[in-house]
Short mmCIF file of C-alpha atoms and ligand atoms in Angstrom, two decimals:
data_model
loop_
_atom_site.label_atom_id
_atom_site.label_comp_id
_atom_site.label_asym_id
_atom_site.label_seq_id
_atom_site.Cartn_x
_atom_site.Cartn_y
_atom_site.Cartn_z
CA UNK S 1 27.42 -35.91 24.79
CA UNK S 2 29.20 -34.39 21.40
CA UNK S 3 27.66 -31.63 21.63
CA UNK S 4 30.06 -29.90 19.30
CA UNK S 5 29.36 -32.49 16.99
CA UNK S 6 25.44 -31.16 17.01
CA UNK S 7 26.22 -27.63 16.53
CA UNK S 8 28.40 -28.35 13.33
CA UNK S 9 26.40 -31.27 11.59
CA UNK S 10 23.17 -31.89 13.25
CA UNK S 11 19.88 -29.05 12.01
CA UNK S 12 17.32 -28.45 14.86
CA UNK S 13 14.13 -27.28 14.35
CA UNK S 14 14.26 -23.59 12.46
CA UNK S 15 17.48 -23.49 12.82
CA UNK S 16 21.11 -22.00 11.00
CA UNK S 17 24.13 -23.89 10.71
CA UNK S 18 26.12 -20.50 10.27
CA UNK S 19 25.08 -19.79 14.13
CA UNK S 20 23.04 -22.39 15.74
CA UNK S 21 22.03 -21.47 19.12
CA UNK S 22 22.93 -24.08 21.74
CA UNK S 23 20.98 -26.87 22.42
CA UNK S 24 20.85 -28.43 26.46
CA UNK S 25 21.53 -32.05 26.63
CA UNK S 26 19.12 -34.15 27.80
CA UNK S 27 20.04 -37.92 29.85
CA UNK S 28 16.33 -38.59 30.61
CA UNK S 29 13.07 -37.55 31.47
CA UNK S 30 10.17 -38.88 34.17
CA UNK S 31 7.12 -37.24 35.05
CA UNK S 32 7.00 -33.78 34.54
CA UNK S 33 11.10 -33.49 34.86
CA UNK S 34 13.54 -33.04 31.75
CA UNK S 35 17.47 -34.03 33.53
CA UNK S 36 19.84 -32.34 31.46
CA UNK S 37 23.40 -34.39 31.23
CA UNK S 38 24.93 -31.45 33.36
CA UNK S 39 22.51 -32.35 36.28
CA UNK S 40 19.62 -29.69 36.09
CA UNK S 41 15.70 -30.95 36.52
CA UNK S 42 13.72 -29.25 34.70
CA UNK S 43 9.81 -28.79 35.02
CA UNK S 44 8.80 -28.99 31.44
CA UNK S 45 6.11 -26.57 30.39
CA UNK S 46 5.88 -27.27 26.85
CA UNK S 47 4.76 -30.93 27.00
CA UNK S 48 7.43 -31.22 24.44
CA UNK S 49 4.94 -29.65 22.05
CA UNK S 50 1.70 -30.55 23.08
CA UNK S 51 2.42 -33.83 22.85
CA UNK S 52 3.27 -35.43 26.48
CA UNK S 53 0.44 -34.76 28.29
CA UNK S 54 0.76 -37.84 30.88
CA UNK S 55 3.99 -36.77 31.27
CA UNK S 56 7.33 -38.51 30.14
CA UNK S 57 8.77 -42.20 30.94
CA UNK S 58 4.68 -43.39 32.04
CA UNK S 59 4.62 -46.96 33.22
CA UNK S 60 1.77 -47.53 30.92
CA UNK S 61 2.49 -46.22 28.32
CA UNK S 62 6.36 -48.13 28.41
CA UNK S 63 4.62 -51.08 29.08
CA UNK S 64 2.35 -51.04 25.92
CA UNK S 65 5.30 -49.91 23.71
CA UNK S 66 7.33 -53.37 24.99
CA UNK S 67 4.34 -55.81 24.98
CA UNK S 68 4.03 -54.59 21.16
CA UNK S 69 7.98 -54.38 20.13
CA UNK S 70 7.70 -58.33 21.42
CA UNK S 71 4.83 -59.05 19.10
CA UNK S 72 6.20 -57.12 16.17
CA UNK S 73 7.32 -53.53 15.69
CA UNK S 74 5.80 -52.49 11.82
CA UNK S 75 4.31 -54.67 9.14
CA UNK S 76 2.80 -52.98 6.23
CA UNK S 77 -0.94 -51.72 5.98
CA UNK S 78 -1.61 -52.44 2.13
CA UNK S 79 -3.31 -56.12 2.18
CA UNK S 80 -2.88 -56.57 6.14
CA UNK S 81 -4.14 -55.02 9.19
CA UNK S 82 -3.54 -55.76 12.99
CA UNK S 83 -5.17 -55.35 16.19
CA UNK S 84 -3.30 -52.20 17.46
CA UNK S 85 -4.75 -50.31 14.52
CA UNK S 86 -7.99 -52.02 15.15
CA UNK S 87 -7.72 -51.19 19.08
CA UNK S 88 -6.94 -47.73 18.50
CA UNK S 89 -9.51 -46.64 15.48
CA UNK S 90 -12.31 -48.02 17.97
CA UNK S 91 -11.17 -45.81 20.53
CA UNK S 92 -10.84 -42.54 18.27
CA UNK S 93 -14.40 -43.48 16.91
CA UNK S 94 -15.50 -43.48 20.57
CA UNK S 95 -14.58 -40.35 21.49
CA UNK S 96 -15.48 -38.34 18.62
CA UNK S 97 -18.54 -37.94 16.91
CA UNK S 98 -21.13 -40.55 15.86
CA UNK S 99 -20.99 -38.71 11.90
CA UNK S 100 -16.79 -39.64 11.93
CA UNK S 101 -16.69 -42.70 11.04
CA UNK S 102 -14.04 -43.18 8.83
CA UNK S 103 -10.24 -42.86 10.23
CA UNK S 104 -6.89 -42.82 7.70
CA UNK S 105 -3.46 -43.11 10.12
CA UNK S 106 -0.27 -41.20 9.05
CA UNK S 107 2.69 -40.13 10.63
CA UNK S 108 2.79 -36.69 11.39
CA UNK S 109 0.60 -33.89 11.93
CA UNK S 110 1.55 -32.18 8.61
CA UNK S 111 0.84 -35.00 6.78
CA UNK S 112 -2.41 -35.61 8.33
CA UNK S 113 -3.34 -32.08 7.18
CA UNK S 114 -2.27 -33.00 3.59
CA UNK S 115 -4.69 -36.11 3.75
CA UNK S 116 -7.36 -34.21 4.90
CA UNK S 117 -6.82 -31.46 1.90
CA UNK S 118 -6.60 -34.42 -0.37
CA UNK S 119 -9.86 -35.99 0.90
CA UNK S 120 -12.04 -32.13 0.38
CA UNK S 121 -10.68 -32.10 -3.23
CA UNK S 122 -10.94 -35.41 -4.14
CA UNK S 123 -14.37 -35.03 -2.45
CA UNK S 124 -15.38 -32.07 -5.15
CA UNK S 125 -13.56 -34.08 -7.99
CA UNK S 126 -16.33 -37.24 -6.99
CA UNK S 127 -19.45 -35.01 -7.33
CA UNK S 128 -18.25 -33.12 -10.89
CA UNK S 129 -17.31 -29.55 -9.48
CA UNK S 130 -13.98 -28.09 -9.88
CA UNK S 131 -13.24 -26.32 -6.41
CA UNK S 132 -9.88 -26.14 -5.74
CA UNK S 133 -9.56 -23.07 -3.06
CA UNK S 134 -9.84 -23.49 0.79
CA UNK S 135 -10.37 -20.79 3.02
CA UNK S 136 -8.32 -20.76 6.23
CA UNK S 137 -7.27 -17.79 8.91
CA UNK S 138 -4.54 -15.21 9.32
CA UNK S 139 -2.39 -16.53 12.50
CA UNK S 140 -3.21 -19.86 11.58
CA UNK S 141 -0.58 -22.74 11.67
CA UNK S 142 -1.12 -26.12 9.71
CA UNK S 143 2.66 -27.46 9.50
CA UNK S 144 5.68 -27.27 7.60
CA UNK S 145 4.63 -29.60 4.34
CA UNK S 146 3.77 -28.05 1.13
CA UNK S 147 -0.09 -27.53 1.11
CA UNK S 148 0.17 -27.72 5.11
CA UNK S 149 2.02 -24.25 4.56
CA UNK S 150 -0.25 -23.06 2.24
CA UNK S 151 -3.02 -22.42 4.39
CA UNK S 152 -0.63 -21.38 7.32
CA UNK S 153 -0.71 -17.13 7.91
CA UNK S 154 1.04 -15.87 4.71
CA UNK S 155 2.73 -13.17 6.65
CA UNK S 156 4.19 -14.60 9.69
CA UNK S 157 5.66 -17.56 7.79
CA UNK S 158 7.00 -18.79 4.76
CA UNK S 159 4.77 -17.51 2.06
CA UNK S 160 6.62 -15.13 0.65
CA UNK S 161 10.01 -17.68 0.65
CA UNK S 162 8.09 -20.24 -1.39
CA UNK S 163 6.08 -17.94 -3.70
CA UNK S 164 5.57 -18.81 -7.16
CA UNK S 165 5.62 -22.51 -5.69
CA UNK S 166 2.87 -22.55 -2.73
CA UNK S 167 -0.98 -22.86 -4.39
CA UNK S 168 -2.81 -19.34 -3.29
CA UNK S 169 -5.65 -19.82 -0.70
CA UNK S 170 -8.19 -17.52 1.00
CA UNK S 171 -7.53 -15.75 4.27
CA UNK S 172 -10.14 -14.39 6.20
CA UNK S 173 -9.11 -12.37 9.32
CA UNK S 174 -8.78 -14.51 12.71
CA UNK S 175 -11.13 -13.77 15.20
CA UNK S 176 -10.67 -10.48 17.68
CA UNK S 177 -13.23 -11.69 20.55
CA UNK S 178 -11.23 -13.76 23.11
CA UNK S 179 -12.65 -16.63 24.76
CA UNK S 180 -13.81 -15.05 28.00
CA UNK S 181 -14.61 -11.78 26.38
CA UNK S 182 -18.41 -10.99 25.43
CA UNK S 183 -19.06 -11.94 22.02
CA UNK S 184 -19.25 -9.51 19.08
CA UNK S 185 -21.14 -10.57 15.72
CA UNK S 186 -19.37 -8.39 13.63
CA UNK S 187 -15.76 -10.96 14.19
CA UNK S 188 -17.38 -13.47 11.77
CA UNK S 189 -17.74 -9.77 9.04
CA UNK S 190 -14.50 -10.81 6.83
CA UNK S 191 -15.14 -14.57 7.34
CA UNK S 192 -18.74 -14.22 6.12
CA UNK S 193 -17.80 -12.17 3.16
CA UNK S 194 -15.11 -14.38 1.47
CA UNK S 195 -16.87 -17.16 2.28
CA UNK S 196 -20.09 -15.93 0.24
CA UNK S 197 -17.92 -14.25 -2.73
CA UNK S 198 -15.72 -17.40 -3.60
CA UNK S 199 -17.85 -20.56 -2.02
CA UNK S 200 -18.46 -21.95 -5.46
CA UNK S 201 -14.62 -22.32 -5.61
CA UNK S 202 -13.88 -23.64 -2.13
CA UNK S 203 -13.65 -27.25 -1.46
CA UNK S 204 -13.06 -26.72 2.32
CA UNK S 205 -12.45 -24.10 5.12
CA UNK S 206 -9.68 -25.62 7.36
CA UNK S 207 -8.96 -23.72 10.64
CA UNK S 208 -7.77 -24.61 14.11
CA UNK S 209 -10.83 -25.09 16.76
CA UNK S 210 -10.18 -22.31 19.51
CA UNK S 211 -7.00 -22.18 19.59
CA UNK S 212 -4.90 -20.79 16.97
CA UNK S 213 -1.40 -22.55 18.28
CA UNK S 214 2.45 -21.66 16.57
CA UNK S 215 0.49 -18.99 14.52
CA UNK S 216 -0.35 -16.70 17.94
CA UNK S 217 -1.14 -18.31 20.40
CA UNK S 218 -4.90 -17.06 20.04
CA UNK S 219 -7.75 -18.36 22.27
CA UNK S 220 -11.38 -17.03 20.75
CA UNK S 221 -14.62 -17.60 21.23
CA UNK S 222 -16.62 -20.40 20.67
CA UNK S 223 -19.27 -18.58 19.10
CA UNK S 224 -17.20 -17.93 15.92
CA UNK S 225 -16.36 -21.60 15.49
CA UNK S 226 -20.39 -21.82 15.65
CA UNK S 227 -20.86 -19.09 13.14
CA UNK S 228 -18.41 -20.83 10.69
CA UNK S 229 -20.08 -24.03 11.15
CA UNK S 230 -23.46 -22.65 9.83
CA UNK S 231 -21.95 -20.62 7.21
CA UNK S 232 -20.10 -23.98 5.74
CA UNK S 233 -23.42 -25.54 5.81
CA UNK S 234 -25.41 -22.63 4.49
CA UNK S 235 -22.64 -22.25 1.48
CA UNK S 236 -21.88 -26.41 0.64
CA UNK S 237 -18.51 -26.14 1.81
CA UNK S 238 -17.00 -28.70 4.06
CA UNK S 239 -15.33 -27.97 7.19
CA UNK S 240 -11.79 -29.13 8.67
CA UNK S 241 -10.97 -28.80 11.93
CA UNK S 242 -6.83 -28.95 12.41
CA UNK S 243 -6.98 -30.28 16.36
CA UNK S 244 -3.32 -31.23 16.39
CA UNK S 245 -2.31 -29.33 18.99
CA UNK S 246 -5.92 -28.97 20.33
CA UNK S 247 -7.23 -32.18 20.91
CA UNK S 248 -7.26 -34.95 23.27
CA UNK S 249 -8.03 -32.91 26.67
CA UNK S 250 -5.58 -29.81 26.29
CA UNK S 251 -8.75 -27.16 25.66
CA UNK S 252 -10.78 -28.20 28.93
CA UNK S 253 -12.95 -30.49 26.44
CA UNK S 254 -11.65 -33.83 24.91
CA UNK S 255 -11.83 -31.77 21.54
CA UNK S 256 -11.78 -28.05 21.16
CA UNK S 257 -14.97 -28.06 18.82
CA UNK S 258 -17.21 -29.45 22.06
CA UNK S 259 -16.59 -26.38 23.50
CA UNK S 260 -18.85 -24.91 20.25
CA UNK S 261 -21.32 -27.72 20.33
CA UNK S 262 -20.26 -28.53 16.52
CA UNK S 263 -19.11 -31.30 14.32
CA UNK S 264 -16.52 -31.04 11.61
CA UNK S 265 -16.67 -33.10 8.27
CA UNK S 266 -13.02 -33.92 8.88
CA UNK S 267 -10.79 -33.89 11.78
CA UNK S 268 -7.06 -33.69 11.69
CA UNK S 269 -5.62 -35.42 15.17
CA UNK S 270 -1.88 -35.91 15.74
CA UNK S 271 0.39 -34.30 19.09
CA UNK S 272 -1.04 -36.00 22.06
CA UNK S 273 -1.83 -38.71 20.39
CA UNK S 274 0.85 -41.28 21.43
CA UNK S 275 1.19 -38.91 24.57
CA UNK S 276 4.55 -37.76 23.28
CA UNK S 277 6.03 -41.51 22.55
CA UNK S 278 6.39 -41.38 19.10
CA UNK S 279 5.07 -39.52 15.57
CA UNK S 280 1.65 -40.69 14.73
CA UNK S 281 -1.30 -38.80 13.29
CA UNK S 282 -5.33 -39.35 12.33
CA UNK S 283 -7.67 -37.77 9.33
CA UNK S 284 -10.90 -38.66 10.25
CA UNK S 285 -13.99 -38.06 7.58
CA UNK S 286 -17.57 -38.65 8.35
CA UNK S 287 -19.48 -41.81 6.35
CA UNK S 288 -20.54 -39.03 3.35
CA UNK S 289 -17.19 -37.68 2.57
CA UNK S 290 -15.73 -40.99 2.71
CA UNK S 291 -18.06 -42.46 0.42
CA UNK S 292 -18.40 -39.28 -1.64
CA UNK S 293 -14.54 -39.72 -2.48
CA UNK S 294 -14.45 -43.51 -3.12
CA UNK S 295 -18.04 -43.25 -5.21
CA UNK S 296 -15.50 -41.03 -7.93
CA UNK S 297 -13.58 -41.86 -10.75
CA UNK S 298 -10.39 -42.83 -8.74
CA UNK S 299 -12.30 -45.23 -7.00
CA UNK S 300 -10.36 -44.75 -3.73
CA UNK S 301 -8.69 -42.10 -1.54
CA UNK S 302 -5.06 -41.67 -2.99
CA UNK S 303 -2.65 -42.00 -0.39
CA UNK S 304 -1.27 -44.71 1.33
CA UNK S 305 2.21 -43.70 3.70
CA UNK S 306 4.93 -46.77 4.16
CA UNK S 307 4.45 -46.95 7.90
CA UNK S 308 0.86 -45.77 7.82
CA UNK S 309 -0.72 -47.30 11.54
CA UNK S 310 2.74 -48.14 12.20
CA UNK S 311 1.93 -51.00 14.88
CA UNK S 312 3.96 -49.89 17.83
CA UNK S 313 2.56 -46.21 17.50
CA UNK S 314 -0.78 -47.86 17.79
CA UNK S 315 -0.21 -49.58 20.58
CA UNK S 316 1.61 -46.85 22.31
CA UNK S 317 -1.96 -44.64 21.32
CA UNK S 318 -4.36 -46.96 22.47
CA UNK S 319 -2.48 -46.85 25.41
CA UNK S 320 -2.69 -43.19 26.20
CA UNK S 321 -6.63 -43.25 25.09
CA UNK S 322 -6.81 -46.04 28.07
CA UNK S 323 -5.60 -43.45 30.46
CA UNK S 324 -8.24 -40.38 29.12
CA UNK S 325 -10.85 -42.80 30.03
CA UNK S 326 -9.78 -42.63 33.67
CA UNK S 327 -10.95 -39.50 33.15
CA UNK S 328 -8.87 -37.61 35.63
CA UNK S 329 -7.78 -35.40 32.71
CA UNK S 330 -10.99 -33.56 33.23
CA UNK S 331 -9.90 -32.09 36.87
CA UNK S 332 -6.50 -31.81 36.11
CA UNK S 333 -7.01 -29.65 33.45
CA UNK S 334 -9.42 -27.72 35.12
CA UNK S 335 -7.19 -27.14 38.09
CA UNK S 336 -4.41 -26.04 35.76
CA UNK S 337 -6.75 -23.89 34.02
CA UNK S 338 -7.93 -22.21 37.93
CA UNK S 339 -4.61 -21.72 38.48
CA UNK S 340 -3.46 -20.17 35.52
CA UNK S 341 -6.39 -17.61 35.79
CA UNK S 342 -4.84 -16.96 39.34
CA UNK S 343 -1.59 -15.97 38.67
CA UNK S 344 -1.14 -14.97 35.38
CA UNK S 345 -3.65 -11.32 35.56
CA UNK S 346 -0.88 -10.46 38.25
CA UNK S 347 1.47 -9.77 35.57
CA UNK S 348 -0.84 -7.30 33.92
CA UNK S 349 0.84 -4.93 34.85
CA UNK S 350 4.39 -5.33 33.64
CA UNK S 351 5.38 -3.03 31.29
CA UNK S 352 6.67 -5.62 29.39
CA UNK S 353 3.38 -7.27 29.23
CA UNK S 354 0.88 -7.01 26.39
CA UNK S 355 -2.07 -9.56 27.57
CA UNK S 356 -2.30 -13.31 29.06
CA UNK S 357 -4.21 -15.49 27.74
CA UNK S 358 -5.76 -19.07 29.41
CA UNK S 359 -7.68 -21.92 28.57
CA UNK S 360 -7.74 -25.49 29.73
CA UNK S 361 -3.90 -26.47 30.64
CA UNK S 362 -3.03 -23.49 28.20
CA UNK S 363 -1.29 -20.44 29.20
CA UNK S 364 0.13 -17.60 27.52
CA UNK S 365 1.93 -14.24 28.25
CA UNK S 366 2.24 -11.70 25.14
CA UNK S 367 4.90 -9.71 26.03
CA UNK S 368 5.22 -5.99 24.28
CA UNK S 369 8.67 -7.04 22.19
CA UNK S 370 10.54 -10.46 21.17
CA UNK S 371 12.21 -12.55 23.51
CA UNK S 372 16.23 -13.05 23.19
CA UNK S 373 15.86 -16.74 22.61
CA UNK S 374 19.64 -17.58 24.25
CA UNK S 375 19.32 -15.18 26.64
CA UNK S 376 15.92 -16.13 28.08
CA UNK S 377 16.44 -20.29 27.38
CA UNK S 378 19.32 -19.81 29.85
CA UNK S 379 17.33 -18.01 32.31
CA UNK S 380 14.51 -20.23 31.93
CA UNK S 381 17.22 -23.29 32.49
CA UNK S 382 18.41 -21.79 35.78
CA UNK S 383 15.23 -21.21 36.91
CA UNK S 384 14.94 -24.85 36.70
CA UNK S 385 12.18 -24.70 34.40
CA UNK S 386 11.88 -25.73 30.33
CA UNK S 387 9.94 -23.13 28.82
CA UNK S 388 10.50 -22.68 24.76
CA UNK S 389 8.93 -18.63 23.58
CA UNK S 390 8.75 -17.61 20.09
CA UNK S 391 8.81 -14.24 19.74
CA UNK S 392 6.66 -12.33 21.53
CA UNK S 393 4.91 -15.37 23.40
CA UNK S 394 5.85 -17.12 26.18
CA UNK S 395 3.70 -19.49 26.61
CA UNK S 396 3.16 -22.90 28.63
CA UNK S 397 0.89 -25.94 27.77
CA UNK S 398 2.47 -28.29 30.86
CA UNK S 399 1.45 -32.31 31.02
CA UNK S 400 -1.85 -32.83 32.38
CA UNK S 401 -0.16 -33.91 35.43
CA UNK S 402 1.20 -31.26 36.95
CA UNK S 403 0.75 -30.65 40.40
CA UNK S 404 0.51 -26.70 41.41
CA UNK S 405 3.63 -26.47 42.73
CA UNK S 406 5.02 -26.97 39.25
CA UNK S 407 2.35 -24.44 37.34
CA UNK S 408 3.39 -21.78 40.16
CA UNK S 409 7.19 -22.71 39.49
CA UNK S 410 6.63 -22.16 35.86
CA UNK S 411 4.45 -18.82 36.31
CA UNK S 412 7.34 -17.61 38.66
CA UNK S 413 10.57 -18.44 36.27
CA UNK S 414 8.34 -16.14 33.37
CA UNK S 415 7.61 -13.64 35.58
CA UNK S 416 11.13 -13.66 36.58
CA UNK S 417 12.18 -13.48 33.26
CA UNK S 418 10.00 -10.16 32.48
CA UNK S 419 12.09 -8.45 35.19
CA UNK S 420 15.69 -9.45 33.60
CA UNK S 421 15.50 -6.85 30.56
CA UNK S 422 18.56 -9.23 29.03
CA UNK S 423 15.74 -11.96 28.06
CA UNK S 424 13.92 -9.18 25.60
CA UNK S 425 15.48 -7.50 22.26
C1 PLP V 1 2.02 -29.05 15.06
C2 PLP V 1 0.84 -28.80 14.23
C3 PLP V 1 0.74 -29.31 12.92
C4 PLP V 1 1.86 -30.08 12.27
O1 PLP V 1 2.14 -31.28 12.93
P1 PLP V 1 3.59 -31.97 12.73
O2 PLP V 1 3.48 -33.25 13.49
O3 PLP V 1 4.60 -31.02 13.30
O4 PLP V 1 3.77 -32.18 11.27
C5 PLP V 1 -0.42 -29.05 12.23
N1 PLP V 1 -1.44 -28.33 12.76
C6 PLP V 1 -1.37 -27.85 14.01
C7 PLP V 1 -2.53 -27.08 14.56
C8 PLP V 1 -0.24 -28.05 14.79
O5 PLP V 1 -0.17 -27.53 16.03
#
């Protein structure tokens, strides 16, 4: 591969062209393995973001994608629909709840965020009140896009860049009270406060269900995501749930906000969606707020992407909903989730560490300073493992098939990694 050719023209994500780090070249990947071009398997612990959570190269998965590319690849969604769409809205219908019935395909997470802002404002617009605020989280992540950003933590991202340009939202703190900790009222204080001094101006609170993903790595507890749900209700303000990175089996649950015993008025899906095959993403909006926006003066939700339920993504995404309902996500998940509660309080005591954190085929190590990104991907790569930090956190969300030899592997390489001081700043 040219891989000098990447380093001087091709951007990565967050990344400089003065001094890009290097990136490992990959020939292929099956299973849970990532081959590199210079020979090395790799165990993948990422799920290359979430997102491949059968695992790579899946028979079923490859055979959907070539039945569809045979039938056609894309055709337009203004004036003409097709059964892949059709197939796969049935299926997301299905799983969620009987109040979502209304589903709006995009193609990426971001965007799918966007669409769901769009929908709580054009929402307000409908019923003749002018609420343009949402309230969100600090450590919250919502993607890179303009109004995705917006409600993303101001101070560990790009607020400050972009100020002047990025519409100002409301942030409540995140919640202290992890998910296995005993619950403490007084977490839902700031939430509960800025909630009842600007509701009249909020169109929505957006926040991601347990899980608070590239914004911390934070697992709380369910019953804040309760408290917020009555508080929306109590105050008229709708609620968003971002499950992007949550949803589709990752938590323990199928969605993050059944582990609360809620329902959202909209529901941002994307990730796992096509089980890693390709970029696809779903705003989903219960019969009211659906009707509520196309009862206003526009007449119809504005927005409408070019390869909006791109065909062979559907396909592909029907096909990974076909495997969920084998249902063995349910015990693989859970064994990951035993197994990660196993090993990971036996790093507790590393100086280096801070706290883990677990849930579902989630875990996480905070470690007490940043990682040395080059210094700890090459460890991580020798160690035969693909493990991706960000600063503090090193964390792993591996496919849901991963057998224990390959969560222990991954535990070990990070533990190994705490003991080479080299990997830290
Ligand atoms: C990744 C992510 C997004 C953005 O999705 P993209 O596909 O990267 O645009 C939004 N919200 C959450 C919670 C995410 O994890």
């Amino acid at each position: 591969m040219d891989l000098e050719f990447d380093r001087q023209h091709i951007w990565h994500p967050y990344t400089s062209t003065l001094n890009p780090l290097p990136c490992y070249p990959v020939e292929r990947a099956a299973g849970v393995s990532i081959f590199l071009e210079t020979g090395e398997q790799l165990i993948d612990g990422m799920s290359s973001w979430w997102s491949a959570i059968h695992g790579y190269n899946h028979p079923h998965l490859n055979s959907a994608a070539q039945q569809q590319i045979n039938q056609m690849s894309h055709v337009m969604f203004g004036g003409l629909t097709h059964a892949p769409a059709i197939n796969l809205c049935k299926k997301l219908l299905k799983m969620t709840d009987n109040a979502l019935q209304h589903v709006f395909l995009a193609d990426s997470g971001s965007v799918a965020v966007e669409v769901s802002l769009k929908m709580a404002l054009q929402y307000w617009h409908a019923r003749g009140e002018s609420r343009s605020k949402f309230l969100t989280l600090r450590d919250g992540y919502h993607g890179d896009t303009f109004a995705a950003m917006s409600v993303t933590d101001p101070d560990n991202s790009m607020h400050s860049l972009y100020k002047g340009f990025l519409p100002e939202h409301i942030f409540a703190d995140s919640p202290k009270t992890g998910f296995w900790q005993p619950w403490d009222e007084n977490d839902l204080g700031d939430f509960k406060r800025k909630l009842e001094a600007n509701h009249q101006q909020i169109a929505a609170v957006i926040l991601e269900p347990i899980v608070q993903g590239a914004g911390g790595m934070r697992i709380y507890h369910p019953e804040f995501l309760k408290g917020v749900r009555k508080l929306c209700d109590q105050h008229n303000v709708l609620l968003i749930l971002d499950e992007i990175a949550t949803g589709f089996g990752r938590t323990g649950k199928l969605f993050a906000y059944q582990h609360a015993d809620i329902e959202p008025d909209i529901l941002c899906l994307g990730k796992a969606i096509t089980g890693g095959y390709m970029t696809l993403s779903a705003t989903l909006a219960t019969s009211h707020v659906a009707n509520t926006v196309c009862g206003g003066k526009a007449g119809c939700f504005m927005h409408g992407p070019t390869f909006m339920a791109n065909p062979l993504a559907c396909a592909v995404a029907t096909a990974s909903m076909e495997i969920l309902e084998r249902n063995e996500w349910q015990a693989q998940t859970q064994a990951i989730e035993e197994q990660f509660s196993q090993l990971l309080p036996r790093l507790a005591e590393h100086p280096l560490v801070k706290e883990m954190r677990w849930l579902g085929a989630i875990g996480v190590v905070e470690a007490t300073t940043p990682v040395n990104m080059e210094k700890i991907q090459a460890h991580f790569v020798k160690q035969g493992v693909w493990i991706r930090p960000f600063g503090k956190l090193i964390y792993m969300m591996p496919p849901f098939i991963s057998q224990p030899q390959h969560i222990e592997k991954l535990v070990h390489a990070v533990e190994s990694a705490l003991n080479d001081p080299t990997c830290f700043q």
